[in-house]
Coordinates of C-alpha atoms and ligand atoms in Angstrom, one line a residue:
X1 CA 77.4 104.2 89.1
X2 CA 78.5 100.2 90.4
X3 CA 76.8 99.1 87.0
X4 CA 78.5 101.3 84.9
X5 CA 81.8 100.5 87.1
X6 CA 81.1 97.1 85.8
X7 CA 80.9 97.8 82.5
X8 CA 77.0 96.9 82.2
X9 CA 75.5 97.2 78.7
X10 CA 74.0 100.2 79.4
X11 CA 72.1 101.3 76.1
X12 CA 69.0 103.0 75.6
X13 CA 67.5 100.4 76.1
X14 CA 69.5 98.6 78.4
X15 CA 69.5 98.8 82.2
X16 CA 70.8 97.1 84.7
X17 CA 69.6 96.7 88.4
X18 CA 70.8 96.7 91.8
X19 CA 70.2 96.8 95.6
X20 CA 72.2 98.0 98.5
X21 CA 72.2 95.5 100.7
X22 CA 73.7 94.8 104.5
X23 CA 76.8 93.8 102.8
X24 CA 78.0 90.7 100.1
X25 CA 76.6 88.0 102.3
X26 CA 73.1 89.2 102.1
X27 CA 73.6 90.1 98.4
X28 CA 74.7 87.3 97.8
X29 CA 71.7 84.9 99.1
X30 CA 69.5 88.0 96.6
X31 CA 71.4 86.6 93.7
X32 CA 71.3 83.3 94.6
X33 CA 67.4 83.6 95.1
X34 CA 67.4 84.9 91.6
X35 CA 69.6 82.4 90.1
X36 CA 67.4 79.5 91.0
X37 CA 64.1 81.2 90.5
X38 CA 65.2 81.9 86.5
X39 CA 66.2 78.3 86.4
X40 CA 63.2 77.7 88.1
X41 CA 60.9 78.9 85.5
X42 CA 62.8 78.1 82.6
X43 CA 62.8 73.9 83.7
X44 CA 58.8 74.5 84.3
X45 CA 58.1 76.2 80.9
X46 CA 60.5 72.7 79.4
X47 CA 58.2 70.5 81.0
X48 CA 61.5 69.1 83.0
X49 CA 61.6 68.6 86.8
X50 CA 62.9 71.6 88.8
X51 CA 63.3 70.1 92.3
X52 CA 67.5 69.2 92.5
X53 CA 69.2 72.4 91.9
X54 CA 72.4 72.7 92.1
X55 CA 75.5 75.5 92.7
X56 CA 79.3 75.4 91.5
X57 CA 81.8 77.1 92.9
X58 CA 85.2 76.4 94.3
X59 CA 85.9 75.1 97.9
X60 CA 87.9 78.7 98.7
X61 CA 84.4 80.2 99.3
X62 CA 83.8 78.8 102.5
X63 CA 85.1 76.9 105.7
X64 CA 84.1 74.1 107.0
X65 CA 81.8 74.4 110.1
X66 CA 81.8 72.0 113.2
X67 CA 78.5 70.8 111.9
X68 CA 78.4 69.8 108.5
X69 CA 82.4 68.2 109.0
X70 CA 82.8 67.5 112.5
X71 CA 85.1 64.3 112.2
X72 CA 87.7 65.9 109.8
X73 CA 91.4 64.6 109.9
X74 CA 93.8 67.6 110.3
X75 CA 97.4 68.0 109.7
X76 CA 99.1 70.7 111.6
X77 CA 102.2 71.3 112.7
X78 CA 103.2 68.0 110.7
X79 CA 101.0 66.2 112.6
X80 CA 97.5 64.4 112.1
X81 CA 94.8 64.6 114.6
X82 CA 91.1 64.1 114.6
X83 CA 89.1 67.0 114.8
X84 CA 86.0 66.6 117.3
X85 CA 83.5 69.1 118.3
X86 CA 84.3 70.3 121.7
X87 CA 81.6 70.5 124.4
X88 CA 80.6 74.2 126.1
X89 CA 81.5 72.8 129.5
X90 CA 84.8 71.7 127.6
X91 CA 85.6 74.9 126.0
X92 CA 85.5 76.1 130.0
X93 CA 88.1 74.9 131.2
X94 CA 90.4 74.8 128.7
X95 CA 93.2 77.7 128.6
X96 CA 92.3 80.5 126.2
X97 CA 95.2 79.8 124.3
X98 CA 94.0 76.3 123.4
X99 CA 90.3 77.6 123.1
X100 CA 91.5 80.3 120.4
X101 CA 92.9 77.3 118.5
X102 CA 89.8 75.0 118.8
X103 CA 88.1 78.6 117.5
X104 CA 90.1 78.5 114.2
X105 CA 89.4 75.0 113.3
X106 CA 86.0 74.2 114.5
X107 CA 84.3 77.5 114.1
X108 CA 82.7 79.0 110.9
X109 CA 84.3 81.8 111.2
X110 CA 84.9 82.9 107.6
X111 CA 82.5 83.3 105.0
X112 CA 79.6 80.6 105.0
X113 CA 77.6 82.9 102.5
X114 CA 77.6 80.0 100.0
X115 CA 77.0 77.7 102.1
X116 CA 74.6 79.4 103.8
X117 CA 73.0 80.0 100.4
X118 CA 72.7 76.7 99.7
X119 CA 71.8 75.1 103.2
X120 CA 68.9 78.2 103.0
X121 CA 67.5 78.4 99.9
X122 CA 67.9 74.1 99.4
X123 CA 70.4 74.0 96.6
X124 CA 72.9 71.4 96.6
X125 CA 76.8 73.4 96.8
X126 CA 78.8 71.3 94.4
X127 CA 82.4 72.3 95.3
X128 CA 85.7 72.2 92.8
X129 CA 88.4 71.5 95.3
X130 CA 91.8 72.8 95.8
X131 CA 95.3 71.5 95.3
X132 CA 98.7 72.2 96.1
X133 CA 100.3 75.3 95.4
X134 CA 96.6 76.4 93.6
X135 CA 94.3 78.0 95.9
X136 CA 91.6 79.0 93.0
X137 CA 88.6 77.4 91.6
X138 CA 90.1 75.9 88.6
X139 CA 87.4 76.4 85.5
X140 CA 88.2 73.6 84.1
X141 CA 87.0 71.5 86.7
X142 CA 84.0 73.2 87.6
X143 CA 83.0 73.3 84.2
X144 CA 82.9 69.8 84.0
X145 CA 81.0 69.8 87.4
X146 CA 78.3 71.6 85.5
X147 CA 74.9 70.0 84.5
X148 CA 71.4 70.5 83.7
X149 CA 70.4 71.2 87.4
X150 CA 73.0 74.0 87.8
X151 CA 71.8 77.1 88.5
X152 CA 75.1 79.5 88.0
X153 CA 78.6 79.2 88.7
X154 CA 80.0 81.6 91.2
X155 CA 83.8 82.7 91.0
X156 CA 85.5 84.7 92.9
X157 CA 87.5 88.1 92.3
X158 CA 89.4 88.2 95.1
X159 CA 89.6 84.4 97.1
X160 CA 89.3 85.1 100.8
X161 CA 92.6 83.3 101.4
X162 CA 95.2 84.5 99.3
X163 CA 93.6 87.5 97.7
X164 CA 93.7 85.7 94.0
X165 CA 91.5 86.2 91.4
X166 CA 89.9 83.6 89.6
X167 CA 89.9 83.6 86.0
X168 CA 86.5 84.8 85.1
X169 CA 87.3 85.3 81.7
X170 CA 88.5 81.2 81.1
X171 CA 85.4 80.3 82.7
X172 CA 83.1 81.8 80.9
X173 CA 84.8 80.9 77.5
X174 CA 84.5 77.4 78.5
X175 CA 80.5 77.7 79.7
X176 CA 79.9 79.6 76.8
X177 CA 81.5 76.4 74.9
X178 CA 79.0 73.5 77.3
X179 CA 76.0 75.4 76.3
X180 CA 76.3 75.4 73.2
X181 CA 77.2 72.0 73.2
X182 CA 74.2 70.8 75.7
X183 CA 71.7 73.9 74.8
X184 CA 71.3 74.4 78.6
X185 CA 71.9 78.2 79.7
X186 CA 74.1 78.1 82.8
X187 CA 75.0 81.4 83.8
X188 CA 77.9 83.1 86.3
X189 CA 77.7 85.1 89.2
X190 CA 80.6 87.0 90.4
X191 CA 81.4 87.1 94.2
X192 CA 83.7 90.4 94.0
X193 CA 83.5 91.0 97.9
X194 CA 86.9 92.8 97.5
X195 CA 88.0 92.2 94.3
X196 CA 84.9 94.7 92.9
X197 CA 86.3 98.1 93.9
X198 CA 89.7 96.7 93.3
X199 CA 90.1 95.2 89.7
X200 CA 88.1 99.0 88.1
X201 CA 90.8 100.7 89.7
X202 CA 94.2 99.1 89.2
X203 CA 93.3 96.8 87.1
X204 CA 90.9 97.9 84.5
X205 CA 92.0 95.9 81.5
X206 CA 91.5 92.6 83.5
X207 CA 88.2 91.1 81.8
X208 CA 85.9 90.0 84.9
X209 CA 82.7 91.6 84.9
X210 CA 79.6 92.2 82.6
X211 CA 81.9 92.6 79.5
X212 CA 81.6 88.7 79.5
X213 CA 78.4 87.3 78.6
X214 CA 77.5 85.1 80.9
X215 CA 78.2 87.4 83.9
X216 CA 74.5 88.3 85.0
X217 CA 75.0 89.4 88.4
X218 CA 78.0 90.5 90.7
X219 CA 77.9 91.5 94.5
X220 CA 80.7 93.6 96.1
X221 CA 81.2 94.4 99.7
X222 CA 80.8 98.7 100.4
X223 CA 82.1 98.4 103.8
X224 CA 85.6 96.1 102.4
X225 CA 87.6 97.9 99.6
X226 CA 84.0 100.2 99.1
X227 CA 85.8 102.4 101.8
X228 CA 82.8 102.7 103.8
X229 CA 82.1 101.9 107.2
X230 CA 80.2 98.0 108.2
X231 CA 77.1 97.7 107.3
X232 CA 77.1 98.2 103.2
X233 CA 76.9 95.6 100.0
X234 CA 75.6 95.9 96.7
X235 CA 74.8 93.3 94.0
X236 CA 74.0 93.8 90.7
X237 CA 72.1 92.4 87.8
X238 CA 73.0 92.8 84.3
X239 CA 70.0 93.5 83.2
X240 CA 66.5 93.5 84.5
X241 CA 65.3 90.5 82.7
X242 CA 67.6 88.6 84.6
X243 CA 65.9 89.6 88.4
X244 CA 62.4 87.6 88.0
X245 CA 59.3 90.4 88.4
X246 CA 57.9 87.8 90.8
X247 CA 60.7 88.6 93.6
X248 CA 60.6 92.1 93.1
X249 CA 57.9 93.9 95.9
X250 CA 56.2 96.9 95.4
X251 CA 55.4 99.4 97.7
X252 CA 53.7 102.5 97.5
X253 CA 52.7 103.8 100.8
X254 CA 55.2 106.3 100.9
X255 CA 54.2 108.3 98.1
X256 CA 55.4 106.6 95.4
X257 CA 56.2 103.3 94.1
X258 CA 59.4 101.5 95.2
X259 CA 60.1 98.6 94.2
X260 CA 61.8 96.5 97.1
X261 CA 63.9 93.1 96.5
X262 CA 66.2 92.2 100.1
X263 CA 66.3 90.1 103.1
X264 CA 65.7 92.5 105.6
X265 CA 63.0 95.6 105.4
X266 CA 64.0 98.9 107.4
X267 CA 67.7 99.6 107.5
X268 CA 69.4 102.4 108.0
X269 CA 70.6 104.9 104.0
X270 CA 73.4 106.5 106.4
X271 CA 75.9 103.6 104.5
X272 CA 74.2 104.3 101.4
X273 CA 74.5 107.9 101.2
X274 CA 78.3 107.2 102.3
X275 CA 78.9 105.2 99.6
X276 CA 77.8 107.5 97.3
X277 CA 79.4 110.4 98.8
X278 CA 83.1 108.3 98.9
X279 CA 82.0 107.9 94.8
X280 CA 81.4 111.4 94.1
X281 CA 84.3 112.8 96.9
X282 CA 87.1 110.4 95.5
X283 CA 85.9 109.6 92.1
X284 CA 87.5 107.4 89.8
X285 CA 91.3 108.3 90.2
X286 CA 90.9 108.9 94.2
X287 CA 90.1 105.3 94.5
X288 CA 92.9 104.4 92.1
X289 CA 95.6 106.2 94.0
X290 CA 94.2 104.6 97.0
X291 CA 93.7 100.9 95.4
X292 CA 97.7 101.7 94.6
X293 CA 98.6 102.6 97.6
X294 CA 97.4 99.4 99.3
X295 CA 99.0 97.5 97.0
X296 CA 102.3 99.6 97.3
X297 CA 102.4 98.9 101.1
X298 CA 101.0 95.4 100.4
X299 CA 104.8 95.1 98.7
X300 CA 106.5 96.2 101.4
X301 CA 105.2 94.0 103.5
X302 CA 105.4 91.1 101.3
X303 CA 109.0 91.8 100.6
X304 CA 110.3 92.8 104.3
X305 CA 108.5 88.8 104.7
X306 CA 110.4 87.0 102.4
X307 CA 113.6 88.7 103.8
X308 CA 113.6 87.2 106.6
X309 CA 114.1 84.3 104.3
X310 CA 111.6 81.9 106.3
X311 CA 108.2 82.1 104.8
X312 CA 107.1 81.1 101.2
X313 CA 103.9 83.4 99.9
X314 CA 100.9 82.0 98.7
X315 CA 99.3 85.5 97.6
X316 CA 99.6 86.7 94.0
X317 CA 100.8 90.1 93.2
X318 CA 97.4 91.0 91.3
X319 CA 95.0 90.5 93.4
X320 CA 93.3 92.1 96.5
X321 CA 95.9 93.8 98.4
X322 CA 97.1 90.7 100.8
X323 CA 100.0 89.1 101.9
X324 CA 99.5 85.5 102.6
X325 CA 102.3 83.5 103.8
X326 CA 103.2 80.0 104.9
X327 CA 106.2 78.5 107.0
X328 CA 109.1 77.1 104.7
X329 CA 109.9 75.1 107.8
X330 CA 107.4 73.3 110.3
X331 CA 110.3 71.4 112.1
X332 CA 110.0 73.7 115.0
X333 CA 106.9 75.5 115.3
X334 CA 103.6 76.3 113.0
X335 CA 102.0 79.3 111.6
X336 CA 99.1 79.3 114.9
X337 CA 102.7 80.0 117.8
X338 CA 103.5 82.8 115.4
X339 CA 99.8 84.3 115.1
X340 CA 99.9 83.9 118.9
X341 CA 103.1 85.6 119.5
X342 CA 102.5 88.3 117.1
X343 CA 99.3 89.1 119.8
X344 CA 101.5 90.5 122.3
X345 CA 102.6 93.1 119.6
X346 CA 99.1 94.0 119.1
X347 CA 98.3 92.3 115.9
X348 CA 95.9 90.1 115.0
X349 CA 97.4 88.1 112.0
X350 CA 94.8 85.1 111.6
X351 CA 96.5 81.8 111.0
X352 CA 94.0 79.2 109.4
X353 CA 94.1 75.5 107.1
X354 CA 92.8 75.9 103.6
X355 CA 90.5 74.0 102.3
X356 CA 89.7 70.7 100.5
X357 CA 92.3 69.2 99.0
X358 CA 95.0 71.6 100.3
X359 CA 94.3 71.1 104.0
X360 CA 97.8 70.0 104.9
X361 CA 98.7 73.9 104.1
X362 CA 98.7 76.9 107.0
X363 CA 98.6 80.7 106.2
X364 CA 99.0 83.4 108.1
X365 CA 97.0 86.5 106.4
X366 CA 97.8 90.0 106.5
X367 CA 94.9 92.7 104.8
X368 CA 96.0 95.8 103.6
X369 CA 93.3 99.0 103.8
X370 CA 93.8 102.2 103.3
X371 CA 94.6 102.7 106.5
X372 CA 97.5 100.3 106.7
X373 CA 100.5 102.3 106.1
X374 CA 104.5 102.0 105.0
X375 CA 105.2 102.8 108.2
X376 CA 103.1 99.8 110.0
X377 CA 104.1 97.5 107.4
X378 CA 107.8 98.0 108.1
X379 CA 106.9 97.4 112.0
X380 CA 104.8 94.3 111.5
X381 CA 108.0 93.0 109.6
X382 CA 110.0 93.8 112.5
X383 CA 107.6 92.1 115.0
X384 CA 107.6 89.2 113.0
X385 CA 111.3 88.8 112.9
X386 CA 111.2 89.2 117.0
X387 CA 108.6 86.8 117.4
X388 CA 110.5 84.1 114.9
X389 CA 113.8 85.1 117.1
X390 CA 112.2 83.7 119.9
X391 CA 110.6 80.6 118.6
X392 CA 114.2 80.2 117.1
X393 CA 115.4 80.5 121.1
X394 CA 113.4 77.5 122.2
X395 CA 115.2 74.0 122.9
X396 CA 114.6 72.4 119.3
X397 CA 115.1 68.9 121.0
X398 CA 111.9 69.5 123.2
X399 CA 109.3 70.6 120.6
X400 CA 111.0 68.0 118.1
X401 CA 110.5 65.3 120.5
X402 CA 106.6 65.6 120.5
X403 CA 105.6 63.6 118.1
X404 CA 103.5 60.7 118.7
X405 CA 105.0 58.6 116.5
X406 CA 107.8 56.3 116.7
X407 CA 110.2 54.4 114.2
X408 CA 110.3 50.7 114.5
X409 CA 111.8 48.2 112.3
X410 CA 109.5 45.2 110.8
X411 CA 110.8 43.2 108.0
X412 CA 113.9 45.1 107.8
X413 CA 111.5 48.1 107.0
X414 CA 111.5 51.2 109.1
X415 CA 107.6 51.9 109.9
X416 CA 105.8 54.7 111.8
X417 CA 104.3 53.7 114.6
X418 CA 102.4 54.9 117.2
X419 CA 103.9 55.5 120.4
X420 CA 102.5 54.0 123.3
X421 CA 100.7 55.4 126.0
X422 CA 103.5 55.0 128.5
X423 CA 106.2 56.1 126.0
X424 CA 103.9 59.8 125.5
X425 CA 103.7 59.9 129.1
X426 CA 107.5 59.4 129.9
X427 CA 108.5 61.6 127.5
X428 CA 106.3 64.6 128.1
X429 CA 107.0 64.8 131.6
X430 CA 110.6 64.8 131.0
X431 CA 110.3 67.7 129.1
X432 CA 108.0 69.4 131.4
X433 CA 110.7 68.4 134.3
X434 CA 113.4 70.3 131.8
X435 CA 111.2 73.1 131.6
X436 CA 110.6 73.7 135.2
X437 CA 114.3 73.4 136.1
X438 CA 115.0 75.4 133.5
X439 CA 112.9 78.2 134.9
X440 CA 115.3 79.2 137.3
X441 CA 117.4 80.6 134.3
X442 CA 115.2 82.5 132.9
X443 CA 113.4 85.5 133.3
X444 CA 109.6 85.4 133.6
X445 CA 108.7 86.5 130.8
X446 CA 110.2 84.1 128.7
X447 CA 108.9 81.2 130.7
X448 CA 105.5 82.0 129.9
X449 CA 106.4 81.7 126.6
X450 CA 107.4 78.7 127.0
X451 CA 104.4 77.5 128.4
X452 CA 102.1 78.8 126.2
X453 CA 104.1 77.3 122.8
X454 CA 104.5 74.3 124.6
X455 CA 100.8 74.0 125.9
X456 CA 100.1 74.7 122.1
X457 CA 102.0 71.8 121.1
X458 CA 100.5 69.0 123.4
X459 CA 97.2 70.6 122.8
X460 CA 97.4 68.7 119.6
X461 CA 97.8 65.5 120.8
X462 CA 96.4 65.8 124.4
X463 CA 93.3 67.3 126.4
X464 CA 94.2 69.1 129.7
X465 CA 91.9 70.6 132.3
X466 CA 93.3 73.0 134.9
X467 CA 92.7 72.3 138.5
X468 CA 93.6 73.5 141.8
X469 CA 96.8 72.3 143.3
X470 CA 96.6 70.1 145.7
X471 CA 99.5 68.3 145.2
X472 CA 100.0 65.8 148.0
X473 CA 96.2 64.1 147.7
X474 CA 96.1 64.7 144.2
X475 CA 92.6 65.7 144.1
X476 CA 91.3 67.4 141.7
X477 CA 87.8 68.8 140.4
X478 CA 86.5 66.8 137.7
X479 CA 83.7 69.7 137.2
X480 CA 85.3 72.5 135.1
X481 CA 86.6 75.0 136.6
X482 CA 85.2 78.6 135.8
X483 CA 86.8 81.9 135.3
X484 CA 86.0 83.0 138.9
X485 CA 87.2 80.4 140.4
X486 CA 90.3 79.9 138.4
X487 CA 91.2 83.4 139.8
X488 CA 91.0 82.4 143.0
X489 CA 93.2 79.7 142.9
X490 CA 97.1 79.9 144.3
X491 CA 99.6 81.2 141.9
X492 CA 101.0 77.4 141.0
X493 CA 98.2 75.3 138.7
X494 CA 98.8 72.5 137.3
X495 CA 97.8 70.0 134.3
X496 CA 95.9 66.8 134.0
X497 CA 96.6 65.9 130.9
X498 CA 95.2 62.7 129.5
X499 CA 97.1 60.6 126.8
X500 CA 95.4 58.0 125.2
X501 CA 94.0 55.5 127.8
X502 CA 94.8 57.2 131.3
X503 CA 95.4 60.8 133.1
X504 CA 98.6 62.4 134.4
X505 CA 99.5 64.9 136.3
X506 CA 101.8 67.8 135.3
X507 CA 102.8 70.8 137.6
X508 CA 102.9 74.5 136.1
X509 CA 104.9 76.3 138.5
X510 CA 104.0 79.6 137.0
X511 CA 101.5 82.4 138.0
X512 CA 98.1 81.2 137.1
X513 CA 97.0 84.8 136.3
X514 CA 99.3 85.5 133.8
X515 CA 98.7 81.9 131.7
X516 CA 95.6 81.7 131.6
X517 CA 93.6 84.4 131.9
X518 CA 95.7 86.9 129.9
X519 CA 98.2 85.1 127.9
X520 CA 99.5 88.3 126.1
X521 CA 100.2 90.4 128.9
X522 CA 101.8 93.9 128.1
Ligands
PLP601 C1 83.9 89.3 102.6 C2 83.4 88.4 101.7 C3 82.1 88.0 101.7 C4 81.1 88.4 102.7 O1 80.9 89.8 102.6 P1 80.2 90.7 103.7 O2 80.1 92.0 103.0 O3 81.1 90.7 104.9 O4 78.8 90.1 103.9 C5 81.7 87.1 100.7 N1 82.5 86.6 99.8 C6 83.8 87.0 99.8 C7 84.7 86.4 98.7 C8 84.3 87.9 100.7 O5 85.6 88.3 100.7

């Protein structure tokens, strides 16, 4: 049903082959596997060496991980810091508003599968990065990335940050045009995670799959747009000469042959026998009229956004039903104070960097299922326009006056410096001083907002630790302090926060409780 939902030549004989795997990530290592194995065997039968293979695909696949780039430079908020890995013992004491930050930036926590792939299976992940304002793999460039040692190139239907879909149909025009030029036989795999039980539905004329040539195997996700619960994938082959025999196991202890090509061995048919019974229960125009309903609501959303008049969308109309969206203006806060707002509201709108060469850019990223309706997307709107009322409400001057940079003249020329030490110092406690006389105006509530943005925004520049108070003798545990104990301390904590070359000490004069340990209380 997938292969013919594919278009797969399906002939007498023709016939194309699948798996069900645990979902796109596993399905995609299968293909992988198979990928290099064909190249494999075709280099040995050429008498060439077969030892450096080699994977295209563009740099929206995957995020970086602490490991393979821990020393990245970062610009946030208008601001460039290094990124460093941070210690366990580190992650401790630091508030959990700072460690959900340090999460997002440090922590694979999006789709590795390529990576994964590669770093498993030893193939080397050649990457086409991204620019401004393009958030694709551009088949032009990896086209030219190609070479003798490559053993597919992978698009996307349906990038994982903006919901775009690559142009499958370009790419392979072009690699149809390099092997004939070079005789090699480079093939394409298509990552359609999303995009696979999207594009059939809504849009069927879109060229992506197996009517191309050089598509020979696509994965899609059950449990995404599949509209079965977790647990589900399925990749496909175009045809069975292009899964080598050799991977294939048979079995035939119980009762009959089966032939067996996955990761894992038992699993559970309950997702399989949903996925068919979604097929056969919705069938072809159920899944359309749910396809357009997502993207119907995924309009809604999008425009009740750009209403407001504040946010500039990076997410395509055709696409996988998304809305991603950016700040127009960083002046006063960043995308990460709005996805941390938008948590006391009860949503979880992920705020991340994209990547390589379009790290400078933050999106906030809203998926639209099935269950997703008019009505929430009208009230996410609203809670967005609350949670931008109250980062409007905060004193510009004190977020503004953050920066660790200074203008000085030299030759006449204004430069960027960096400010000193001292300079920070002065200046942070001053606005910390503000703050805390300030509290006396306002109701709690709003104070801890404060905090919390403000906390975000040194967080950039400084590392803090929470202690007890103890503010005559100053003394303060250099150990981290644990969740236990943290609850035991007195309602006022304070800050060491340490700029550059020395520590200082900044008072909180707020409820521990609250701050740290549930920073989105109801
Ligand atoms: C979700 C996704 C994956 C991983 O899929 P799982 O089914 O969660 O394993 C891989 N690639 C893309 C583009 C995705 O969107």
């Amino acid at each position: 049903m997938i292969a013919h939902l594919f278009n797969a030549p399906l002939g007498e004989s023709q016939a194309a082959v699948g798996v069900g795997t645990v979902g796109s990530s596993e399905a995609i290592m299968l293909a992988g596997l198979a990928f290099k194995r064909k190249w494999q065997n075709r280099r040995k039968e050429e008498g060439k060496p077969y030892d450096k293979p080699n994977i295209v695909t563009g740099a929206n696949v995957q995020v970086w991980s602490s490991q393979s780039k821990p020393h990245r430079k970062n610009t946030i908020g208008g601001r460039e810091w290094l990124e460093r890995p941070v210690s366990n013992p580190e992650r401790a004491v630091l508030g959990s508003i700072v460690m959900r930050k340090i999460h997002m930036q440090n922590s694979p926590f999006w789709h590795v599968c390529w990576e994964k792939f590669a770093r498993y299976f030893e193939v080397e992940l050649k990457e086409v990065n991204l620019r401004d304002g393009y958030y694709v793999m551009d088949p032009e460039k990896a086209v030219e990335l190609v070479d003798e040692n490559t053993i597919c190139v992978a698009a996307i239907l349906g990038s994982t940050l903006n919901g775009e879909f690559e142009d499958v149909k370009r790419l392979n025009d072009l690699l149809v045009e390099k092997n004939k030029q070079t005789g090699w036989k480079t093939p394409i795999h298509v990552d359609a995670a999303s995009g696979g039980f999207i594009a059939p539905f809504i849009y069927p004329e879109l060229e992506w799959d197996f009517r191309l040539p050089l598509v020979k195997s696509i994965n899609v996700s059950g449990h995404k747009y599949g509209l079965v619960y977790a647990g589900i994938g399925w990749v496909i082959w175009r045809s069975k000469e292009d899964l080598p025999e050799e991977l294939i196991f048979h079995i035939n202890y119980l009762g009959a042959d089966q032939p067996t090509f996955t990761l894992n061995f038992s699993k559970g048919s309950s997702q399989v026998i949903a996925q068919y019974y979604q097929l056969v229960r919705l069938g072809y125009e159920g899944y359309r009229n749910v396809m357009e309903n997502c993207r119907d609501n995924m309009i809604v959303l999008k425009e009740g956004l750009e209403k407001t008049g504040r946010f500039d969308i990076v997410s395509k109309e055709n696409g996988v039903p998304l809305v991603a969206f950016t700040l127009k203006d960083h002046t006063h806060f960043d995308e990460f104070q709005i996805s941390d707002l938008l948590r006391r509201f009860g949503w979880i709108v992920p705020a991340y960097t994209m990547p390589p060469d379009a790290q400078h850019v933050t999106v906030l990223r809203v998926v639209i299922r099935e269950d997703f309706s008019r009505t929430l997307a009208e009230r996410l709107v609203a809670d967005v326009e609350k949670v931008l009322h109250e980062l409007d409400s905060l004193p510009a001057r004190v977020i503004s006056s953050t920066s660790v940079t200074v203008n000085t003249e030299q030759n006449g020329k204004v430069v960027v410096a960096k400010k000193s030490a001292l300079e920070t110092q002065r200046e942070i406690t001053a606005i910390w001083k503000k703050l805390v006389l300030e509290r006396k105006k306002l109701n709690d509530k709003m104070m801890l907002n404060r905090i919390k943005i403000l906390t975000r925004v040194y967080s950039d520049d400084v590392n803090y630790t929470i202690g007890s108070p103890d503010p005559p003798s100053l003394k303060w545990p250099e150990q981290p302090v644990l969740n236990s104990e943290r609850a035991v301390l007195d309602s006022n904590v304070m800050c060491k926060i340490h700029i550059q070359n020395g520590p200082f000490w900044i008072y909180i004069l707020t409820h521990n409780d609250h701050v740290w340990n549930d920073p989105f209380p109801k």
